[in-house]
Short mmCIF file of C-alpha atoms in Angstrom, two decimals:
data_model
loop_
_atom_site.label_atom_id
_atom_site.label_comp_id
_atom_site.label_asym_id
_atom_site.label_seq_id
_atom_site.Cartn_x
_atom_site.Cartn_y
_atom_site.Cartn_z
CA UNK A 491 129.86 109.57 107.14
CA UNK A 492 129.75 111.29 110.50
CA UNK A 493 128.68 109.25 113.52
CA UNK A 494 128.38 109.52 117.30
CA UNK A 495 128.59 106.64 119.78
CA UNK A 496 127.38 106.99 123.36
CA UNK A 497 127.90 104.59 126.23
CA UNK A 498 125.21 102.01 126.70
CA UNK A 499 122.55 102.87 129.26
CA UNK A 500 120.53 103.27 131.30
CA UNK A 501 122.63 104.76 134.08
CA UNK A 502 121.32 104.69 137.65
CA UNK A 503 123.05 106.68 140.39
CA UNK A 504 122.45 107.82 143.93
CA UNK A 505 122.22 111.53 144.66
CA UNK A 506 125.65 113.23 145.00
CA UNK A 507 127.41 110.50 142.99
CA UNK A 508 129.88 111.31 140.21
CA UNK A 509 128.58 111.05 136.66
CA UNK A 510 130.40 110.20 133.44
CA UNK A 511 128.64 109.54 130.15
CA UNK A 512 131.07 108.58 127.40
CA UNK A 513 130.76 109.93 123.89
CA UNK A 514 133.05 109.32 120.92
CA UNK A 515 132.67 110.54 117.37
CA UNK A 516 133.80 110.02 113.80
CA UNK A 517 133.84 113.04 111.53
CA UNK A 518 135.54 114.68 108.60
CA UNK A 519 136.56 118.30 108.96
CA UNK A 520 136.22 120.26 112.20
CA UNK A 521 132.81 119.71 113.77
CA UNK A 522 131.25 121.39 116.78
CA UNK A 523 130.20 119.09 119.62
CA UNK A 524 127.10 119.35 121.80
CA UNK A 525 125.31 117.74 124.68
CA UNK A 526 121.52 118.05 124.61
CA UNK A 527 119.20 116.99 127.44
CA UNK A 528 115.59 115.88 127.34
CA UNK A 529 113.76 116.07 130.67
CA UNK A 530 110.60 113.96 131.11
CA UNK A 531 107.75 115.43 129.07
CA UNK A 532 109.88 118.20 127.59
CA UNK A 533 111.71 118.91 124.33
CA UNK A 534 115.44 118.73 123.62
CA UNK A 535 117.45 121.51 125.26
CA UNK A 536 121.08 122.47 124.72
CA UNK A 537 123.14 121.63 127.80
CA UNK A 538 126.60 122.68 126.62
CA UNK A 539 128.78 122.94 123.54
CA UNK A 540 132.38 123.17 122.33
CA UNK A 541 133.38 124.45 118.93
CA UNK A 542 137.07 123.49 118.64
CA UNK A 543 139.67 121.13 120.04
CA UNK A 544 140.51 121.53 123.75
CA UNK A 545 137.46 123.76 124.35
CA UNK A 546 135.55 122.95 127.54
CA UNK A 547 131.81 123.45 127.59
CA UNK A 548 130.09 123.83 130.97
CA UNK A 549 126.60 124.50 132.32
CA UNK A 550 124.63 123.64 135.49
CA UNK A 551 127.65 121.81 136.95
CA UNK A 552 128.10 119.64 133.85
CA UNK A 553 131.35 119.75 131.86
CA UNK A 554 132.72 118.22 128.67
CA UNK A 555 136.05 118.74 126.91
CA UNK A 556 136.52 118.46 123.14
CA UNK A 557 139.39 115.94 122.74
CA UNK A 558 140.47 115.71 119.12
CA UNK A 559 143.25 113.18 119.81
CA UNK A 560 140.78 110.67 121.28
CA UNK A 561 137.74 111.91 119.27
CA UNK A 562 135.79 112.15 122.51
CA UNK A 563 133.43 114.54 124.30
CA UNK A 564 132.61 112.82 127.60
CA UNK A 565 130.00 114.44 129.88
CA UNK A 566 130.84 114.73 133.60
CA UNK A 567 129.24 116.09 136.74
CA UNK A 568 130.77 115.91 140.19
CA UNK A 569 127.56 115.54 142.21
CA UNK A 570 124.27 114.62 140.54
CA UNK A 571 120.83 115.56 141.83
CA UNK A 572 117.45 113.88 141.44
CA UNK A 573 116.49 116.75 139.12
CA UNK A 574 119.24 115.66 136.67
CA UNK A 575 117.22 112.56 135.77
CA UNK A 576 116.73 112.83 132.01
CA UNK A 577 117.92 111.50 128.64
CA UNK A 578 121.27 112.90 127.51
CA UNK A 579 122.26 113.08 123.83
CA UNK A 580 125.73 113.72 122.45
CA UNK A 581 125.67 115.39 119.04
CA UNK A 582 128.07 116.48 116.32
CA UNK A 583 127.36 119.54 114.22
CA UNK A 584 128.68 120.23 110.76
CA UNK A 585 130.44 123.51 110.18
CA UNK A 586 129.37 124.24 106.63
CA UNK A 587 131.44 127.39 106.39
CA UNK A 588 130.63 131.07 106.68
CA UNK A 589 127.31 131.57 108.44
CA UNK A 590 125.81 128.29 107.25
CA UNK A 591 125.45 125.40 109.68
CA UNK A 592 124.56 121.85 108.81
CA UNK A 593 122.68 119.09 110.51
CA UNK A 594 123.27 117.59 113.93
CA UNK A 595 124.23 113.91 114.08
CA UNK A 596 123.06 112.43 117.40
CA UNK A 597 124.10 109.49 119.50
CA UNK A 598 121.41 107.08 120.65
CA UNK A 599 120.91 108.79 124.01
CA UNK A 600 121.65 107.72 127.59
CA UNK A 601 118.89 107.52 130.18
CA UNK A 602 120.04 108.80 133.58
CA UNK A 603 118.04 108.07 136.72
CA UNK A 604 119.15 109.58 140.02
CA UNK A 605 117.71 108.19 143.26
CA UNK A 606 117.53 110.15 146.55
CA UNK B 24 111.28 135.03 123.45
CA UNK B 25 108.86 132.42 122.09
CA UNK B 26 110.33 129.03 121.29
CA UNK B 27 109.75 126.73 118.34
CA UNK B 28 106.07 125.87 118.07
CA UNK B 29 104.76 122.58 116.65
CA UNK B 30 101.32 121.14 116.14
CA UNK B 31 99.66 118.81 116.67
CA UNK B 32 101.42 117.35 119.70
CA UNK B 33 99.98 113.88 119.12
CA UNK B 34 98.49 112.13 116.10
CA UNK B 35 97.18 108.61 115.61
CA UNK B 36 96.41 107.40 112.09
CA UNK B 37 96.01 104.14 110.26
CA UNK B 38 98.56 102.95 107.72
CA UNK B 39 98.10 104.30 104.20
CA UNK B 40 96.48 107.48 105.55
CA UNK B 41 98.10 110.89 105.17
CA UNK B 42 99.21 113.29 107.89
CA UNK B 43 100.72 116.77 108.11
CA UNK B 44 102.77 118.47 110.78
CA UNK B 45 103.28 122.21 111.22
CA UNK B 46 106.25 124.13 112.61
CA UNK B 47 106.71 127.82 113.45
CA UNK B 48 110.39 128.57 114.14
CA UNK B 49 111.84 131.22 116.42
CA UNK B 50 111.41 134.64 114.86
CA UNK B 51 114.37 135.60 112.68
CA UNK B 52 115.85 132.11 112.43
CA UNK B 53 116.69 131.49 108.78
CA UNK B 54 117.51 127.81 109.13
CA UNK B 55 114.82 125.23 109.86
CA UNK B 56 115.25 121.48 110.35
CA UNK B 57 112.92 118.50 110.54
CA UNK B 58 114.18 115.45 112.44
CA UNK B 59 112.64 111.99 112.98
CA UNK B 60 113.21 110.38 116.38
CA UNK B 61 112.30 106.71 116.62
CA UNK B 62 111.83 105.34 120.13
CA UNK B 63 115.18 104.53 121.75
CA UNK B 64 117.23 106.35 119.11
CA UNK B 65 118.64 109.81 118.61
CA UNK B 66 116.97 112.23 116.20
CA UNK B 67 117.88 111.89 112.50
CA UNK B 68 117.67 114.73 110.01
CA UNK B 69 114.97 114.51 107.37
CA UNK B 70 115.34 117.93 105.72
CA UNK B 71 117.04 121.28 106.26
CA UNK B 72 115.85 124.62 104.88
CA UNK B 73 117.77 127.88 104.58
CA UNK B 74 115.06 130.52 104.26
CA UNK B 75 112.70 128.91 101.73
CA UNK B 76 115.34 126.82 99.94
CA UNK B 77 116.25 123.18 100.63
CA UNK B 78 119.84 122.69 101.83
CA UNK B 79 119.79 118.96 102.59
CA UNK B 80 117.03 116.43 101.91
CA UNK B 81 119.27 113.43 101.29
CA UNK B 82 117.62 111.36 104.08
CA UNK B 83 114.03 112.28 103.23
CA UNK B 84 112.03 109.32 101.81
CA UNK B 85 110.76 111.33 98.90
CA UNK B 86 108.31 108.68 97.69
CA UNK B 87 106.13 109.39 100.73
CA UNK B 88 107.50 112.41 102.61
CA UNK B 89 107.35 116.03 101.46
CA UNK B 90 108.10 119.33 103.14
CA UNK B 91 107.78 122.96 102.27
CA UNK B 92 108.65 126.37 103.68
CA UNK B 93 107.02 128.64 101.16
CA UNK B 94 107.54 132.06 102.74
CA UNK B 95 110.74 131.24 104.60
CA UNK B 96 109.01 131.14 107.99
CA UNK B 97 106.51 128.35 108.82
CA UNK B 98 107.04 124.85 107.52
CA UNK B 99 104.86 121.81 106.89
CA UNK B 100 105.97 118.17 106.76
CA UNK B 101 103.64 115.68 105.12
CA UNK B 102 103.56 111.89 104.96
CA UNK B 103 101.43 110.21 102.31
CA UNK B 104 100.81 107.30 102.57
CA UNK B 105 101.98 106.48 106.10
CA UNK B 106 103.61 103.16 106.99
CA UNK B 107 103.87 101.44 110.36
CA UNK B 108 107.60 102.26 110.51
CA UNK B 109 106.80 105.98 110.38
CA UNK B 110 105.70 105.84 114.02
CA UNK B 111 108.08 108.29 115.71
CA UNK B 112 108.40 111.76 117.18
CA UNK B 113 108.88 114.44 114.53
CA UNK B 114 110.99 117.31 115.78
CA UNK B 115 111.32 120.75 114.27
CA UNK B 116 114.35 122.90 115.09
CA UNK B 117 115.54 126.34 114.05
CA UNK B 118 118.84 128.15 114.29
CA UNK B 119 120.63 131.42 113.75
CA UNK B 120 124.07 130.00 114.56
CA UNK B 121 125.55 126.60 115.39
CA UNK B 122 123.00 126.08 118.20
CA UNK B 123 119.70 124.52 117.22
CA UNK B 124 116.54 125.15 119.26
CA UNK B 125 113.99 122.35 119.27
CA UNK B 126 110.24 122.34 119.47
CA UNK B 127 108.28 119.90 121.67
CA UNK B 128 107.73 117.49 118.79
CA UNK B 129 104.74 115.67 117.32
CA UNK B 130 104.30 112.06 118.40
CA UNK B 131 102.92 110.04 115.47
CA UNK B 132 101.46 106.58 115.94
CA UNK B 133 100.61 104.59 112.81
CA UNK B 134 98.29 101.63 113.42
#
Protein backbone atom coordinates (compact mmCIF):
# COMPACT_ATOMS: atom_id res chain seq x y z
CA UNK A 1 0.00 0.00 0.00
CA UNK A 2 0.87 3.68 -0.06
CA UNK A 3 3.39 4.96 2.48
CA UNK A 4 5.32 8.11 3.38
CA UNK A 5 8.68 8.26 5.14
CA UNK A 6 9.98 11.45 6.74
CA UNK A 7 13.44 12.14 8.08
CA UNK A 8 13.95 11.38 11.72
CA UNK A 9 13.58 14.33 14.07
CA UNK A 10 13.51 16.49 16.00
CA UNK A 11 15.31 19.22 14.07
CA UNK A 12 16.80 22.16 15.95
CA UNK A 13 18.07 25.21 14.07
CA UNK A 14 19.16 28.77 14.75
CA UNK A 15 17.17 31.62 13.25
CA UNK A 16 18.06 32.35 9.59
CA UNK A 17 19.47 28.84 9.04
CA UNK A 18 18.58 26.76 5.97
CA UNK A 19 15.96 24.06 6.47
CA UNK A 20 15.51 20.74 4.68
CA UNK A 21 13.06 18.07 5.82
CA UNK A 22 13.27 14.95 3.68
CA UNK A 23 10.19 13.09 2.53
CA UNK A 24 9.98 10.03 0.29
CA UNK A 25 6.91 8.07 -0.73
CA UNK A 26 5.69 4.80 -2.16
CA UNK A 27 2.48 4.86 -4.17
CA UNK A 28 0.59 3.31 -7.02
CA UNK A 29 -0.92 5.62 -9.60
CA UNK A 30 -0.39 9.38 -9.61
CA UNK A 31 -0.86 10.83 -6.13
CA UNK A 32 -0.91 14.44 -5.02
CA UNK A 33 1.67 15.43 -2.41
CA UNK A 34 1.22 17.78 0.53
CA UNK A 35 3.02 19.35 3.44
CA UNK A 36 0.85 20.10 6.46
CA UNK A 37 2.01 22.04 9.53
CA UNK A 38 0.79 21.89 13.11
CA UNK A 39 1.72 24.89 15.25
CA UNK A 40 1.67 24.48 19.05
CA UNK A 41 -1.90 24.25 20.31
CA UNK A 42 -3.42 24.43 16.83
CA UNK A 43 -4.86 22.03 14.26
CA UNK A 44 -3.27 20.75 11.05
CA UNK A 45 -2.99 23.39 8.32
CA UNK A 46 -2.06 22.95 4.67
CA UNK A 47 1.34 24.50 3.99
CA UNK A 48 1.76 23.64 0.30
CA UNK A 49 0.88 21.04 -2.30
CA UNK A 50 1.86 19.65 -5.71
CA UNK A 51 -0.45 17.62 -7.89
CA UNK A 52 1.86 16.21 -10.59
CA UNK A 53 5.49 15.42 -11.33
CA UNK A 54 7.87 18.42 -11.46
CA UNK A 55 5.29 20.74 -9.86
CA UNK A 56 6.71 23.04 -7.20
CA UNK A 57 4.52 24.00 -4.27
CA UNK A 58 5.41 27.15 -2.31
CA UNK A 59 4.01 29.17 0.59
CA UNK A 60 5.42 31.44 3.33
CA UNK A 61 8.97 30.97 1.99
CA UNK A 62 8.71 27.17 2.04
CA UNK A 63 9.12 25.16 -1.17
CA UNK A 64 8.87 21.52 -2.23
CA UNK A 65 9.20 19.91 -5.67
CA UNK A 66 7.38 16.74 -6.70
CA UNK A 67 10.17 14.42 -7.96
CA UNK A 68 8.72 11.29 -9.51
CA UNK A 69 12.11 9.83 -10.46
CA UNK A 70 13.29 9.85 -6.83
CA UNK A 71 9.78 9.55 -5.29
CA UNK A 72 10.56 12.53 -3.09
CA UNK A 73 8.94 15.77 -1.91
CA UNK A 74 11.54 17.43 0.31
CA UNK A 75 10.56 20.61 2.18
CA UNK A 76 13.01 23.54 2.11
CA UNK A 77 13.21 27.07 3.43
CA UNK A 78 16.15 29.39 2.94
CA UNK A 79 15.95 31.26 6.25
CA UNK A 80 13.85 29.95 9.14
CA UNK A 81 12.27 32.09 11.85
CA UNK A 82 11.36 31.33 15.45
CA UNK A 83 7.71 31.42 14.36
CA UNK A 84 8.34 28.41 12.07
CA UNK A 85 8.69 26.16 15.12
CA UNK A 86 6.04 23.48 14.62
CA UNK A 87 5.48 19.85 13.58
CA UNK A 88 5.65 19.27 9.82
CA UNK A 89 3.85 16.36 8.14
CA UNK A 90 4.41 15.10 4.61
CA UNK A 91 1.32 13.47 3.12
CA UNK A 92 0.25 11.62 0.00
CA UNK A 93 -3.26 11.97 -1.36
CA UNK A 94 -5.08 9.48 -3.53
CA UNK A 95 -6.56 10.73 -6.76
CA UNK A 96 -9.67 8.59 -6.95
CA UNK A 97 -10.72 9.97 -10.30
CA UNK A 98 -13.24 12.56 -11.38
CA UNK A 99 -14.21 14.79 -8.46
CA UNK A 100 -13.64 12.12 -5.83
CA UNK A 101 -10.58 12.31 -3.58
CA UNK A 102 -9.35 9.63 -1.26
CA UNK A 103 -7.58 9.59 2.05
CA UNK A 104 -4.31 11.23 3.01
CA UNK A 105 -1.44 8.96 4.04
CA UNK A 106 0.84 10.83 6.45
CA UNK A 107 4.46 10.51 7.46
CA UNK A 108 5.27 10.38 11.17
CA UNK A 109 5.94 14.12 11.44
CA UNK A 110 9.11 16.13 12.09
CA UNK A 111 9.36 18.48 15.05
CA UNK A 112 11.17 21.71 14.15
CA UNK A 113 12.47 24.04 16.85
CA UNK A 114 14.06 27.34 15.85
CA UNK A 115 16.11 29.25 18.42
CA UNK A 116 16.76 33.03 18.28
CA UNK B 1 -15.63 31.20 6.46
CA UNK B 2 -16.05 28.96 9.52
CA UNK B 3 -13.66 26.04 9.79
CA UNK B 4 -14.28 22.45 10.80
CA UNK B 5 -15.79 22.31 14.28
CA UNK B 6 -15.25 19.43 16.71
CA UNK B 7 -16.42 18.73 20.22
CA UNK B 8 -15.50 18.00 22.89
CA UNK B 9 -11.89 19.18 22.75
CA UNK B 10 -10.81 16.86 25.57
CA UNK B 11 -12.28 13.69 27.06
CA UNK B 12 -11.05 11.40 29.81
CA UNK B 13 -12.79 8.05 30.33
CA UNK B 14 -12.05 4.71 31.90
CA UNK B 15 -11.51 1.59 29.81
CA UNK B 16 -14.68 -0.24 28.80
CA UNK B 17 -16.68 3.01 28.88
CA UNK B 18 -18.20 4.51 25.74
CA UNK B 19 -17.51 7.90 24.18
CA UNK B 20 -18.78 9.94 21.23
CA UNK B 21 -17.20 12.71 19.21
CA UNK B 22 -19.00 15.24 17.02
CA UNK B 23 -17.86 16.99 13.85
CA UNK B 24 -19.41 19.80 11.81
CA UNK B 25 -17.59 20.19 8.48
CA UNK B 26 -17.15 23.33 6.42
CA UNK B 27 -20.42 24.27 4.76
CA UNK B 28 -20.80 22.67 1.34
CA UNK B 29 -18.02 20.11 1.77
CA UNK B 30 -19.37 16.76 0.61
CA UNK B 31 -16.46 14.66 1.81
CA UNK B 32 -15.79 14.10 5.51
CA UNK B 33 -12.96 12.14 7.10
CA UNK B 34 -12.18 10.86 10.59
CA UNK B 35 -8.51 10.28 11.43
CA UNK B 36 -6.83 8.85 14.55
CA UNK B 37 -3.51 10.43 15.57
CA UNK B 38 -1.55 8.53 18.21
CA UNK B 39 1.15 10.51 20.00
CA UNK B 40 4.32 10.72 17.91
CA UNK B 41 2.67 9.43 14.73
CA UNK B 42 0.94 10.92 11.73
CA UNK B 43 -2.85 10.78 11.44
CA UNK B 44 -4.37 7.55 10.07
CA UNK B 45 -7.72 7.38 8.33
CA UNK B 46 -10.53 5.64 10.17
CA UNK B 47 -13.45 6.37 7.83
CA UNK B 48 -14.35 8.54 4.84
CA UNK B 49 -17.85 9.70 3.91
CA UNK B 50 -19.07 11.12 0.61
CA UNK B 51 -22.28 12.92 1.53
CA UNK B 52 -23.99 10.36 3.79
CA UNK B 53 -22.41 7.27 2.23
CA UNK B 54 -19.28 5.45 3.40
CA UNK B 55 -16.43 5.49 0.86
CA UNK B 56 -13.68 3.82 2.91
CA UNK B 57 -13.92 2.22 6.35
CA UNK B 58 -11.28 -0.46 5.82
CA UNK B 59 -9.17 0.73 8.81
CA UNK B 60 -12.09 1.22 11.21
CA UNK B 61 -12.11 -1.35 14.07
CA UNK B 62 -15.74 -2.18 13.54
CA UNK B 63 -16.06 -4.33 16.66
CA UNK B 64 -15.80 -1.17 18.79
CA UNK B 65 -15.87 1.89 16.53
CA UNK B 66 -18.88 3.23 14.63
CA UNK B 67 -19.55 6.41 12.70
CA UNK B 68 -22.48 7.99 11.00
CA UNK B 69 -23.33 11.01 8.86
CA UNK B 70 -27.06 10.69 8.60
CA UNK B 71 -27.98 13.92 6.79
CA UNK B 72 -24.74 14.34 4.89
CA UNK B 73 -23.55 17.19 7.10
CA UNK B 74 -22.59 16.56 10.76
CA UNK B 75 -20.92 13.34 11.77
CA UNK B 76 -20.51 11.36 14.99
CA UNK B 77 -17.77 8.87 15.82
CA UNK B 78 -18.38 6.47 18.68
CA UNK B 79 -16.16 4.06 20.59
CA UNK B 80 -17.77 1.33 22.68
CA UNK B 81 -16.13 -0.13 24.69
CA UNK B 82 -12.92 1.91 24.84
CA UNK B 83 -9.50 0.32 25.29
CA UNK B 84 -6.30 1.85 26.62
CA UNK B 85 -4.81 1.86 23.11
CA UNK B 86 -7.61 4.15 21.91
CA UNK B 87 -5.92 7.07 23.66
CA UNK B 88 -5.23 9.48 20.79
CA UNK B 89 -6.35 12.67 19.11
CA UNK B 90 -9.34 12.16 16.83
CA UNK B 91 -9.31 14.53 13.89
CA UNK B 92 -12.17 15.39 11.59
CA UNK B 93 -11.48 16.83 8.14
CA UNK B 94 -13.63 17.92 5.22
CA UNK B 95 -12.93 18.65 1.59
CA UNK B 96 -14.37 19.93 -1.65
CA UNK B 97 -11.24 19.13 -3.69
CA UNK B 98 -7.88 17.46 -3.08
CA UNK B 99 -7.20 19.75 -0.09
CA UNK B 100 -8.50 18.59 3.27
CA UNK B 101 -9.28 21.08 6.04
CA UNK B 102 -8.84 19.81 9.58
CA UNK B 103 -10.64 20.57 12.80
CA UNK B 104 -8.81 21.13 16.11
CA UNK B 105 -9.29 17.52 17.17
CA UNK B 106 -10.56 15.76 20.29
CA UNK B 107 -7.90 14.48 22.67
CA UNK B 108 -9.09 11.21 24.24
CA UNK B 109 -7.41 9.71 27.28
CA UNK B 110 -8.46 6.21 28.32
CA UNK B 111 -7.45 5.27 31.87
